[in-house]
Structures are given as C-alpha cells and as structure tokens.
One Martini backbone bead per residue (centre of mass of N, CA, C, O) as a GRO file, in nm:
protein
  448
    1UNK     BB    1   5.123  -1.340  -2.573
    2UNK     BB    2   5.106  -1.017  -2.501
    3UNK     BB    3   4.837  -0.771  -2.493
    4UNK     BB    4   4.766  -0.448  -2.516
    5UNK     BB    5   4.520  -0.326  -2.269
    6UNK     BB    6   4.380   0.009  -2.194
    7UNK     BB    7   4.088   0.022  -2.315
    8UNK     BB    8   3.760   0.090  -2.153
    9UNK     BB    9   3.434  -0.050  -2.157
   10UNK     BB   10   3.154   0.024  -1.934
   11UNK     BB   11   2.881  -0.178  -1.805
   12UNK     BB   12   2.599  -0.088  -1.595
   13UNK     BB   13   2.363  -0.289  -1.436
   14UNK     BB   14   2.090  -0.212  -1.254
   15UNK     BB   15   2.145  -0.134  -0.947
   16UNK     BB   16   2.294   0.069  -0.706
   17UNK     BB   17   2.465  -0.161  -0.586
   18UNK     BB   18   2.604  -0.237  -0.854
   19UNK     BB   19   2.727   0.044  -0.905
   20UNK     BB   20   2.930   0.036  -0.677
   21UNK     BB   21   3.094  -0.196  -0.791
   22UNK     BB   22   3.166  -0.050  -1.053
   23UNK     BB   23   3.317   0.192  -0.919
   24UNK     BB   24   3.542   0.016  -0.802
   25UNK     BB   25   3.646  -0.101  -1.065
   26UNK     BB   26   3.715   0.169  -1.195
   27UNK     BB   27   3.919   0.253  -0.979
   28UNK     BB   28   4.118   0.018  -1.021
   29UNK     BB   29   4.177   0.066  -1.318
   30UNK     BB   30   4.284   0.356  -1.299
   31UNK     BB   31   4.509   0.293  -1.088
   32UNK     BB   32   4.633   0.083  -1.329
   33UNK     BB   33   4.623   0.266  -1.616
   34UNK     BB   34   4.345   0.272  -1.719
   35UNK     BB   35   4.111   0.357  -1.968
   36UNK     BB   36   3.805   0.531  -2.020
   37UNK     BB   37   3.543   0.472  -2.251
   38UNK     BB   38   3.243   0.575  -2.459
   39UNK     BB   39   3.357   0.376  -2.699
   40UNK     BB   40   3.309   0.055  -2.792
   41UNK     BB   41   3.454   0.052  -3.082
   42UNK     BB   42   3.750   0.143  -2.926
   43UNK     BB   43   3.781  -0.088  -2.734
   44UNK     BB   44   3.974  -0.339  -2.590
   45UNK     BB   45   3.766  -0.351  -2.345
   46UNK     BB   46   3.472  -0.526  -2.218
   47UNK     BB   47   3.250  -0.451  -1.944
   48UNK     BB   48   2.987  -0.647  -1.774
   49UNK     BB   49   2.759  -0.554  -1.525
   50UNK     BB   50   2.520  -0.759  -1.402
   51UNK     BB   51   2.169  -0.863  -1.411
   52UNK     BB   52   1.889  -1.094  -1.246
   53UNK     BB   53   1.634  -1.035  -1.068
   54UNK     BB   54   1.467  -1.027  -1.329
   55UNK     BB   55   1.380  -1.104  -1.641
   56UNK     BB   56   1.437  -0.828  -1.773
   57UNK     BB   57   1.729  -0.809  -1.663
   58UNK     BB   58   1.833  -1.064  -1.794
   59UNK     BB   59   1.781  -0.983  -2.087
   60UNK     BB   60   1.955  -0.730  -2.086
   61UNK     BB   61   2.221  -0.871  -2.022
   62UNK     BB   62   2.232  -1.066  -2.261
   63UNK     BB   63   2.204  -0.856  -2.489
   64UNK     BB   64   2.456  -0.695  -2.411
   65UNK     BB   65   2.664  -0.917  -2.441
   66UNK     BB   66   2.605  -0.982  -2.741
   67UNK     BB   67   2.658  -0.698  -2.846
   68UNK     BB   68   2.955  -0.679  -2.740
   69UNK     BB   69   3.064  -0.937  -2.888
   70UNK     BB   70   3.064  -0.809  -3.177
   71UNK     BB   71   3.333  -0.637  -3.128
   72UNK     BB   72   3.525  -0.885  -3.172
   73UNK     BB   73   3.470  -0.891  -3.486
   74UNK     BB   74   3.451  -0.548  -3.574
   75UNK     BB   75   3.658  -0.439  -3.363
   76UNK     BB   76   3.891  -0.360  -3.107
   77UNK     BB   77   3.807  -0.592  -2.943
   78UNK     BB   78   3.985  -0.840  -2.723
   79UNK     BB   79   3.782  -0.827  -2.462
   80UNK     BB   80   3.545  -1.009  -2.246
   81UNK     BB   81   3.376  -0.911  -1.941
   82UNK     BB   82   3.198  -1.083  -1.676
   83UNK     BB   83   2.977  -0.963  -1.422
   84UNK     BB   84   2.786  -1.046  -1.154
   85UNK     BB   85   2.479  -1.193  -1.123
   86UNK     BB   86   2.471  -1.357  -1.387
   87UNK     BB   87   2.749  -1.485  -1.349
   88UNK     BB   88   2.678  -1.632  -1.084
   89UNK     BB   89   2.412  -1.791  -1.179
   90UNK     BB   90   2.540  -1.862  -1.499
   91UNK     BB   91   2.814  -2.018  -1.536
   92UNK     BB   92   2.763  -2.260  -1.728
   93UNK     BB   93   2.617  -2.108  -1.959
   94UNK     BB   94   2.850  -1.920  -2.030
   95UNK     BB   95   3.055  -2.132  -2.103
   96UNK     BB   96   2.871  -2.269  -2.331
   97UNK     BB   97   2.734  -1.987  -2.487
   98UNK     BB   98   2.994  -1.769  -2.427
   99UNK     BB   99   3.296  -1.772  -2.578
  100UNK     BB  100   3.368  -1.457  -2.571
  101UNK     BB  101   3.436  -1.498  -2.280
  102UNK     BB  102   3.739  -1.427  -2.097
  103UNK     BB  103   3.585  -1.334  -1.827
  104UNK     BB  104   3.459  -1.440  -1.491
  105UNK     BB  105   3.274  -1.275  -1.225
  106UNK     BB  106   3.156  -1.271  -0.927
  107UNK     BB  107   2.999  -1.094  -0.669
  108UNK     BB  108   3.276  -1.159  -0.469
  109UNK     BB  109   3.515  -1.079  -0.721
  110UNK     BB  110   3.559  -0.772  -0.823
  111UNK     BB  111   3.852  -0.725  -0.691
  112UNK     BB  112   3.979  -0.906  -0.954
  113UNK     BB  113   3.987  -0.735  -1.223
  114UNK     BB  114   4.289  -0.684  -1.277
  115UNK     BB  115   4.383  -0.977  -1.283
  116UNK     BB  116   4.194  -1.066  -1.508
  117UNK     BB  117   4.323  -0.880  -1.723
  118UNK     BB  118   4.607  -0.998  -1.708
  119UNK     BB  119   4.529  -1.287  -1.797
  120UNK     BB  120   4.402  -1.212  -2.069
  121UNK     BB  121   4.667  -1.087  -2.189
  122UNK     BB  122   4.800  -1.389  -2.190
  123UNK     BB  123   4.545  -1.577  -2.308
  124UNK     BB  124   4.356  -1.631  -2.074
  125UNK     BB  125   4.113  -1.790  -1.908
  126UNK     BB  126   3.896  -1.634  -1.653
  127UNK     BB  127   3.799  -1.729  -1.309
  128UNK     BB  128   3.586  -1.598  -1.022
  129UNK     BB  129   3.418  -1.772  -0.737
  130UNK     BB  130   3.373  -1.658  -0.464
  131UNK     BB  131   3.264  -1.696  -0.179
  132UNK     BB  132   2.962  -1.592   0.004
  133UNK     BB  133   3.190  -1.449   0.195
  134UNK     BB  134   3.233  -1.181   0.300
  135UNK     BB  135   3.443  -0.922   0.154
  136UNK     BB  136   3.575  -0.731  -0.050
  137UNK     BB  137   3.887  -0.583  -0.127
  138UNK     BB  138   3.886  -0.220  -0.063
  139UNK     BB  139   4.167   0.006  -0.155
  140UNK     BB  140   4.001   0.205  -0.330
  141UNK     BB  141   3.885   0.447  -0.526
  142UNK     BB  142   3.610   0.567  -0.637
  143UNK     BB  143   3.425   0.603  -0.949
  144UNK     BB  144   3.206   0.835  -0.982
  145UNK     BB  145   2.885   0.834  -1.192
  146UNK     BB  146   2.663   1.063  -1.062
  147UNK     BB  147   2.840   1.360  -1.085
  148UNK     BB  148   2.956   1.414  -0.764
  149UNK     BB  149   2.696   1.509  -0.559
  150UNK     BB  150   2.610   1.209  -0.550
  151UNK     BB  151   2.598   0.896  -0.348
  152UNK     BB  152   2.645   0.564  -0.288
  153UNK     BB  153   2.613   0.366   0.021
  154UNK     BB  154   2.724   0.049   0.088
  155UNK     BB  155   2.644  -0.127   0.398
  156UNK     BB  156   2.569  -0.406   0.249
  157UNK     BB  157   2.552  -0.761   0.191
  158UNK     BB  158   2.301  -0.929   0.111
  159UNK     BB  159   2.063  -1.194   0.235
  160UNK     BB  160   1.838  -1.358   0.502
  161UNK     BB  161   1.519  -1.382   0.428
  162UNK     BB  162   1.390  -1.560   0.197
  163UNK     BB  163   1.206  -1.490  -0.019
  164UNK     BB  164   1.016  -1.676  -0.251
  165UNK     BB  165   1.090  -1.464  -0.512
  166UNK     BB  166   1.406  -1.454  -0.432
  167UNK     BB  167   1.761  -1.472  -0.546
  168UNK     BB  168   1.977  -1.316  -0.378
  169UNK     BB  169   2.097  -1.524  -0.167
  170UNK     BB  170   2.225  -1.703  -0.403
  171UNK     BB  171   2.409  -1.443  -0.538
  172UNK     BB  172   2.499  -1.280  -0.244
  173UNK     BB  173   2.416  -1.398   0.015
  174UNK     BB  174   2.447  -1.325   0.319
  175UNK     BB  175   2.443  -1.101   0.562
  176UNK     BB  176   2.686  -0.819   0.528
  177UNK     BB  177   2.850  -0.590   0.700
  178UNK     BB  178   3.001  -0.292   0.694
  179UNK     BB  179   3.222  -0.149   0.859
  180UNK     BB  180   3.199   0.156   1.002
  181UNK     BB  181   3.487   0.267   0.948
  182UNK     BB  182   3.471   0.224   0.640
  183UNK     BB  183   3.224   0.401   0.583
  184UNK     BB  184   3.341   0.666   0.696
  185UNK     BB  185   3.577   0.677   0.502
  186UNK     BB  186   3.414   0.681   0.244
  187UNK     BB  187   3.239   0.929   0.308
  188UNK     BB  188   3.470   1.136   0.340
  189UNK     BB  189   3.585   1.098   0.057
  190UNK     BB  190   3.332   1.181  -0.099
  191UNK     BB  191   3.298   1.464   0.027
  192UNK     BB  192   3.587   1.570  -0.054
  193UNK     BB  193   3.490   1.533  -0.375
  194UNK     BB  194   3.166   1.675  -0.353
  195UNK     BB  195   2.965   1.529  -0.186
  196UNK     BB  196   2.625   1.598  -0.047
  197UNK     BB  197   2.484   1.310  -0.104
  198UNK     BB  198   2.386   1.023   0.081
  199UNK     BB  199   2.293   0.684  -0.020
  200UNK     BB  200   2.157   0.428   0.149
  201UNK     BB  201   2.250   0.083   0.076
  202UNK     BB  202   2.078  -0.237   0.043
  203UNK     BB  203   1.884  -0.495   0.067
  204UNK     BB  204   1.898  -0.409   0.386
  205UNK     BB  205   1.936  -0.148   0.614
  206UNK     BB  206   1.800  -0.221   0.902
  207UNK     BB  207   2.028  -0.464   0.968
  208UNK     BB  208   2.257  -0.309   1.039
  209UNK     BB  209   2.509  -0.479   1.245
  210UNK     BB  210   2.407  -0.758   1.355
  211UNK     BB  211   2.675  -0.926   1.274
  212UNK     BB  212   2.887  -0.727   1.433
  213UNK     BB  213   2.711  -0.590   1.708
  214UNK     BB  214   2.426  -0.740   1.797
  215UNK     BB  215   2.275  -0.495   1.646
  216UNK     BB  216   2.096  -0.249   1.538
  217UNK     BB  217   2.307   0.027   1.370
  218UNK     BB  218   2.192   0.263   1.197
  219UNK     BB  219   2.173   0.486   1.412
  220UNK     BB  220   2.484   0.509   1.451
  221UNK     BB  221   2.559   0.579   1.163
  222UNK     BB  222   2.396   0.841   1.148
  223UNK     BB  223   2.543   0.991   1.375
  224UNK     BB  224   2.821   0.987   1.229
  225UNK     BB  225   2.750   1.111   0.950
  226UNK     BB  226   2.631   1.385   1.066
  227UNK     BB  227   2.944   1.492   1.136
  228UNK     BB  228   3.014   1.553   0.845
  229UNK     BB  229   3.166   1.780   0.681
  230UNK     BB  230   2.968   1.889   0.390
  231UNK     BB  231   2.732   1.730   0.455
  232UNK     BB  232   2.372   1.744   0.390
  233UNK     BB  233   2.262   1.456   0.292
  234UNK     BB  234   2.063   1.171   0.413
  235UNK     BB  235   1.960   0.865   0.258
  236UNK     BB  236   1.706   0.604   0.290
  237UNK     BB  237   1.701   0.271   0.178
  238UNK     BB  238   1.555  -0.030   0.224
  239UNK     BB  239   1.319  -0.066   0.458
  240UNK     BB  240   1.201  -0.289   0.663
  241UNK     BB  241   0.924  -0.262   0.853
  242UNK     BB  242   0.990  -0.478   1.090
  243UNK     BB  243   1.283  -0.309   1.150
  244UNK     BB  244   1.146  -0.055   1.248
  245UNK     BB  245   1.253   0.146   1.512
  246UNK     BB  246   1.297   0.375   1.762
  247UNK     BB  247   1.602   0.430   1.706
  248UNK     BB  248   1.566   0.514   1.412
  249UNK     BB  249   1.356   0.736   1.443
  250UNK     BB  250   1.528   0.911   1.634
  251UNK     BB  251   1.767   0.954   1.436
  252UNK     BB  252   1.607   1.104   1.220
  253UNK     BB  253   1.521   1.338   1.410
  254UNK     BB  254   1.816   1.434   1.533
  255UNK     BB  255   1.931   1.436   1.236
  256UNK     BB  256   1.957   1.701   1.014
  257UNK     BB  257   2.069   1.531   0.748
  258UNK     BB  258   1.825   1.353   0.757
  259UNK     BB  259   1.595   1.258   0.562
  260UNK     BB  260   1.237   1.260   0.537
  261UNK     BB  261   1.299   0.946   0.415
  262UNK     BB  262   1.145   0.629   0.307
  263UNK     BB  263   1.226   0.312   0.191
  264UNK     BB  264   0.944   0.060   0.197
  265UNK     BB  265   0.915  -0.253   0.125
  266UNK     BB  266   0.613  -0.458   0.091
  267UNK     BB  267   0.448  -0.606  -0.182
  268UNK     BB  268   0.193  -0.618   0.028
  269UNK     BB  269  -0.148  -0.655   0.219
  270UNK     BB  270  -0.193  -0.954   0.225
  271UNK     BB  271  -0.145  -1.199   0.452
  272UNK     BB  272  -0.126  -1.451   0.270
  273UNK     BB  273   0.073  -1.338   0.066
  274UNK     BB  274   0.295  -1.263   0.268
  275UNK     BB  275   0.338  -1.553   0.367
  276UNK     BB  276   0.408  -1.674   0.078
  277UNK     BB  277   0.655  -1.470   0.044
  278UNK     BB  278   0.811  -1.455   0.337
  279UNK     BB  279   0.714  -1.238   0.505
  280UNK     BB  280   0.763  -1.053   0.836
  281UNK     BB  281   0.450  -0.960   0.799
  282UNK     BB  282   0.158  -0.740   0.827
  283UNK     BB  283  -0.089  -0.516   0.778
  284UNK     BB  284  -0.107  -0.412   1.072
  285UNK     BB  285   0.194  -0.352   1.111
  286UNK     BB  286   0.222  -0.154   0.880
  287UNK     BB  287   0.016   0.047   0.979
  288UNK     BB  288   0.161   0.114   1.244
  289UNK     BB  289   0.432   0.221   1.127
  290UNK     BB  290   0.313   0.446   0.956
  291UNK     BB  291   0.170   0.599   1.185
  292UNK     BB  292   0.423   0.643   1.358
  293UNK     BB  293   0.597   0.798   1.159
  294UNK     BB  294   0.384   1.031   1.114
  295UNK     BB  295   0.383   1.120   1.412
  296UNK     BB  296   0.697   1.168   1.457
  297UNK     BB  297   0.717   1.249   1.123
  298UNK     BB  298   0.510   1.448   0.954
  299UNK     BB  299   0.714   1.497   0.681
  300UNK     BB  300   0.723   1.221   0.577
  301UNK     BB  301   0.851   1.020   0.308
  302UNK     BB  302   0.685   0.742   0.150
  303UNK     BB  303   0.823   0.457   0.003
  304UNK     BB  304   0.710   0.193  -0.230
  305UNK     BB  305   0.657  -0.161  -0.309
  306UNK     BB  306   0.483  -0.379  -0.547
  307UNK     BB  307   0.325  -0.695  -0.624
  308UNK     BB  308   0.177  -0.827  -0.921
  309UNK     BB  309   0.072  -1.156  -0.944
  310UNK     BB  310   0.093  -1.361  -0.741
  311UNK     BB  311   0.073  -1.670  -0.674
  312UNK     BB  312  -0.277  -1.710  -0.615
  313UNK     BB  313  -0.393  -1.448  -0.669
  314UNK     BB  314  -0.672  -1.267  -0.612
  315UNK     BB  315  -0.899  -1.030  -0.667
  316UNK     BB  316  -0.946  -0.974  -0.364
  317UNK     BB  317  -0.643  -0.929  -0.295
  318UNK     BB  318  -0.603  -0.695  -0.485
  319UNK     BB  319  -0.821  -0.514  -0.355
  320UNK     BB  320  -0.679  -0.497  -0.082
  321UNK     BB  321  -0.438  -0.345  -0.186
  322UNK     BB  322  -0.593  -0.100  -0.293
  323UNK     BB  323  -0.716  -0.016  -0.020
  324UNK     BB  324  -0.448   0.027   0.125
  325UNK     BB  325  -0.335   0.248  -0.059
  326UNK     BB  326  -0.573   0.442  -0.021
  327UNK     BB  327  -0.529   0.468   0.289
  328UNK     BB  328  -0.209   0.535   0.307
  329UNK     BB  329  -0.089   0.728   0.099
  330UNK     BB  330   0.162   0.714  -0.062
  331UNK     BB  331   0.409   0.919  -0.193
  332UNK     BB  332   0.545   0.653  -0.310
  333UNK     BB  333   0.515   0.416  -0.600
  334UNK     BB  334   0.592   0.081  -0.705
  335UNK     BB  335   0.493  -0.145  -0.973
  336UNK     BB  336   0.517  -0.504  -1.012
  337UNK     BB  337   0.547  -0.780  -1.182
  338UNK     BB  338   0.558  -1.099  -1.151
  339UNK     BB  339   0.870  -1.299  -1.141
  340UNK     BB  340   0.975  -1.603  -1.229
  341UNK     BB  341   1.240  -1.767  -1.052
  342UNK     BB  342   1.479  -1.964  -1.071
  343UNK     BB  343   1.505  -2.133  -0.755
  344UNK     BB  344   1.230  -2.050  -0.648
  345UNK     BB  345   0.949  -2.130  -0.483
  346UNK     BB  346   0.733  -1.954  -0.645
  347UNK     BB  347   0.787  -2.085  -0.929
  348UNK     BB  348   0.633  -2.365  -0.809
  349UNK     BB  349   0.375  -2.256  -0.778
  350UNK     BB  350   0.064  -2.259  -0.806
  351UNK     BB  351  -0.128  -2.044  -0.980
  352UNK     BB  352  -0.032  -1.885  -1.210
  353UNK     BB  353  -0.038  -1.576  -1.355
  354UNK     BB  354  -0.140  -1.401  -1.597
  355UNK     BB  355   0.009  -1.150  -1.763
  356UNK     BB  356  -0.239  -0.973  -1.820
  357UNK     BB  357  -0.331  -0.953  -1.526
  358UNK     BB  358  -0.082  -0.825  -1.407
  359UNK     BB  359  -0.096  -0.568  -1.585
  360UNK     BB  360  -0.373  -0.474  -1.493
  361UNK     BB  361  -0.302  -0.447  -1.190
  362UNK     BB  362  -0.070  -0.251  -1.224
  363UNK     BB  363  -0.238  -0.025  -1.355
  364UNK     BB  364  -0.435   0.016  -1.119
  365UNK     BB  365  -0.228   0.096  -0.909
  366UNK     BB  366  -0.103   0.342  -1.067
  367UNK     BB  367  -0.361   0.506  -1.095
  368UNK     BB  368  -0.408   0.542  -0.794
  369UNK     BB  369  -0.129   0.666  -0.722
  370UNK     BB  370  -0.147   0.909  -0.902
  371UNK     BB  371  -0.372   1.052  -0.752
  372UNK     BB  372  -0.217   1.077  -0.489
  373UNK     BB  373   0.035   1.229  -0.591
  374UNK     BB  374  -0.107   1.468  -0.731
  375UNK     BB  375  -0.232   1.571  -0.468
  376UNK     BB  376   0.036   1.613  -0.314
  377UNK     BB  377   0.172   1.810  -0.508
  378UNK     BB  378  -0.054   2.022  -0.495
  379UNK     BB  379  -0.018   2.053  -0.169
  380UNK     BB  380   0.272   2.209  -0.189
  381UNK     BB  381   0.168   2.471  -0.226
  382UNK     BB  382   0.363   2.730  -0.054
  383UNK     BB  383   0.604   2.585   0.013
  384UNK     BB  384   0.920   2.575   0.187
  385UNK     BB  385   1.229   2.452   0.041
  386UNK     BB  386   1.485   2.249  -0.025
  387UNK     BB  387   1.716   2.237  -0.309
  388UNK     BB  388   1.877   2.017  -0.540
  389UNK     BB  389   2.093   2.079  -0.783
  390UNK     BB  390   2.113   1.923  -1.123
  391UNK     BB  391   2.041   2.166  -1.330
  392UNK     BB  392   1.982   2.299  -1.671
  393UNK     BB  393   1.798   2.424  -1.905
  394UNK     BB  394   1.831   2.465  -2.225
  395UNK     BB  395   1.805   2.811  -2.283
  396UNK     BB  396   1.713   2.841  -1.977
  397UNK     BB  397   1.596   2.986  -1.656
  398UNK     BB  398   1.594   2.663  -1.557
  399UNK     BB  399   1.592   2.457  -1.280
  400UNK     BB  400   1.696   2.136  -1.172
  401UNK     BB  401   1.547   1.954  -0.895
  402UNK     BB  402   1.549   1.836  -0.549
  403UNK     BB  403   1.392   1.713  -0.287
  404UNK     BB  404   1.365   1.527  -0.003
  405UNK     BB  405   1.128   1.358  -0.172
  406UNK     BB  406   1.378   1.292  -0.388
  407UNK     BB  407   1.504   1.044  -0.556
  408UNK     BB  408   1.709   0.943  -0.780
  409UNK     BB  409   1.539   0.825  -1.083
  410UNK     BB  410   1.236   0.775  -0.921
  411UNK     BB  411   1.149   1.062  -0.889
  412UNK     BB  412   1.098   1.382  -0.888
  413UNK     BB  413   1.083   1.732  -0.975
  414UNK     BB  414   1.212   2.071  -0.964
  415UNK     BB  415   1.118   2.383  -1.120
  416UNK     BB  416   1.323   2.673  -1.140
  417UNK     BB  417   1.259   3.015  -1.106
  418UNK     BB  418   1.421   3.335  -1.064
  419UNK     BB  419   1.727   3.326  -1.107
  420UNK     BB  420   1.990   3.555  -1.085
  421UNK     BB  421   2.192   3.354  -1.010
  422UNK     BB  422   2.432   3.123  -1.050
  423UNK     BB  423   2.378   2.789  -1.049
  424UNK     BB  424   2.498   2.481  -0.921
  425UNK     BB  425   2.572   2.176  -0.919
  426UNK     BB  426   2.500   2.097  -0.572
  427UNK     BB  427   2.331   2.305  -0.485
  428UNK     BB  428   2.146   2.495  -0.242
  429UNK     BB  429   1.795   2.595  -0.242
  430UNK     BB  430   1.549   2.821  -0.170
  431UNK     BB  431   1.199   2.731  -0.214
  432UNK     BB  432   0.883   2.803  -0.373
  433UNK     BB  433   0.593   2.654  -0.426
  434UNK     BB  434   0.372   2.706  -0.724
  435UNK     BB  435   0.339   2.399  -0.834
  436UNK     BB  436   0.206   2.133  -1.058
  437UNK     BB  437   0.315   1.836  -1.267
  438UNK     BB  438   0.223   1.579  -1.151
  439UNK     BB  439   0.528   1.466  -1.026
  440UNK     BB  440   0.595   1.767  -1.042
  441UNK     BB  441   0.752   2.082  -0.969
  442UNK     BB  442   0.714   2.425  -0.904
  443UNK     BB  443   0.941   2.715  -0.866
  444UNK     BB  444   1.085   2.971  -0.655
  445UNK     BB  445   1.315   3.174  -0.556
  446UNK     BB  446   1.446   3.250  -0.241
  447UNK     BB  447   1.553   3.520  -0.104
  448UNK     BB  448   1.861   3.563   0.118
   0.00000   0.00000   0.00000
C-alpha cells in the first residue's frame, strides 16, 4: 500500500561539489511536486547527502544519519534516504547497521532520487550503486541554495591522481569532464536566474577536458563563460600546481570576468613527503609556478591547503614546510591534520604521527600564516576594489561584502560604511579599503 510522502527535509554535508549534487536532487524533487521544508520534525521524508573525505566528515555524516533516524520513531518521518560519499563507501555497513535507511544511493546514482522515493512509497527498500563511469543524467534545473547570487559550477567528477592519503578515486571514480556545451547551458541558466558569480569546482579543475577533448581545456571554458551577458565574476578553485600551464595563465589574464584568484592545493613542501603522498610535483616546481603566476598576474591571490603530520613526517620536514610558507607568503592558507582513511596506502604506512603532534604542527602553521595574512590585509589600506555585496548588518548602515580575493565561506569579508543608497545582495560596489581587522577589511563606498 502506497503512502503519500510529499514533504522533504534535505541535509547536505561536505564540500561544494557535494552541494551541487544536492542542488540537482532538490531540483528534481521540486520538479516532481515534492515540497522542501526546513523543519525536520514535520517532514515525511529526510534525505542526507553524506561526506566521508576525512574522519571528522565521516563522523558528522554518521551522527547526522542517526539523529535523523530518531524522527522515524517520534516524528512525522516515514522514510530516511542516504546518498553521497558515505553511502558509496560503506554500503555493507549501512545495510547491516542502519535498518532505518529506506533507500541508499551511491555517488553516481543521485539522478535516481525521484525513482528511489517512489519505490520507498510502495514500501520497498531501494538501493542504486551505479558504476563509477559516465555522469548522472541531469535534465532538471538546479535548486540553488547559496542565496541565488553566486553558485558553484561543477565541471568534472572523480579523480585519477590516486594520492596515497585520498579515498576520492574509490568513491567518485576516475576523472570525467562535463561536456562544455552542458556547462555553458547550466551557466547561462544560473545567470538568467540572478547568479552574478560562478565558482568552478571539481576534484581538480586544471585537468578539465583532457578526457573529452584530448587536451587541458579549462582555458577554452573560461573564454566561453566570459562571454555570458550578466555574469560578473568567474572564480577558479582546486587547481593542481603541476597542471597550471601558460594557456590557463593567459586565459585568466585576457578574460576580464575571471577573478585573479586561484585555489592551489599543495599539501606539503618537502620533496620526500610529496613523493610519499603520491603528489606529482616538488618544492622547486611549486616555487617556479608561484613566481610565474605572480610575475604574469601581479595582483593574483593564491590560496592553498597543507596537511600536517603525514605518516613518517619528521620535525625537520615540518620545519621545511614552515620555511616554505614563510618564503611564499600565500594570501590564503588552510592547514589540516592528516586523517588516516581506510583503504588508502598512507593509512598502512609505518610511523603514524601522534594526534597531539599533528595538532601542534597545525597550530604552528596557522600562527605563521595568520601573521602573513594580517600583514597582507593591513597592506590593502588605500586600495580601491570592487566588492560583491553579501548582506547588511542588522540595525546598522554597514554592508558585508567580498572582494575578488575572497571565496565564500572560506576567506574574509569587507565591511563597508558610508553607503547613502540602499545596496542589495548581489550588487557590486566600488570601495576604498580604510583598514583591516585580522582576516577582514573595512572600507568606505566610493561615490560613482
């Protein structure tokens, strides 16, 4: 006997790439007459799109699933559906240990969400773990959850790099680019709905097109996106340093909508650690690409991430990383402690580092980077830049915005005073930087 389930509470965990999958699922559900609620206690169905990239993410996903499962006992919830990376990686464990799960979809099966819901309504348990080849069939409009003025554009799925610490190739498959015509169609649709900033994401954006067009084609994609009327900013995340070439640098320079900002994950600067991580680069090559980018694009903002406490890392190798960061003076940097992931080579390496040591090294890295960033923000004083309005402080005539140097949710903000006219979220305003407070800037509106 079928039970009508129309109200859905959706939880999206993990990275921005996972968020794009969630937004497509939300779009499919809305298109098929389901309503989305923000009250889990009143939802007929709860869907959790999970993450398990590192241990903390895995724990968050498990805890969220268990918390949501409680609503099947005491709330209106009639069905619990689990999707995403944790679902893909721990299929057997979910079957055995989470009987509350009525449907489970793998990372390449999220386009089956509506059918899964239909099967659940018939009283069936449903699973779909499509092979990690090809891409889901997405013929629906995304339901953008980022406020409508910026959106992520996922240009590829999976990864073929096989770094020794990373589980992604096992749960997302090999690298598969989204055809350019599909991306341009998505981008135009997003811009027509009010999006002003597109943020390009993938496990690695720099290899875009190699599987489809026989060459790295991110530069071609940037040329095409730059022509879309109404689009103001294009931001690029997750560029592996060894894949940044002259064609990409030239495209960033010639396309006026492309922010002079690159997120370039390095993970370390010691050659032996990089080799054992399975990274395809070394410290000298990284140094060369950073120097070249800064020479070609003097105002470029470089963001990176590093891992502290990789198995076998010595104090001397940690110090080498510190010296490298001090020398390179990255504009933005995130430091993470190494997380041993089941099924990865690094988890089996000898000489695993004590958690306390990892945390100490992470703190040292972040203290050093803080000094660098605080100096850089202080050095912005007097500069005039464009700012993307994100909102307004309650009860004050102070606007919260981002400069081209700030990706949403991970970087700083600029607080703008002196606006005579009402600014709206998504507007761009010319501002003069008047000062800085740690990671953030203060500014005044430049009258135009």
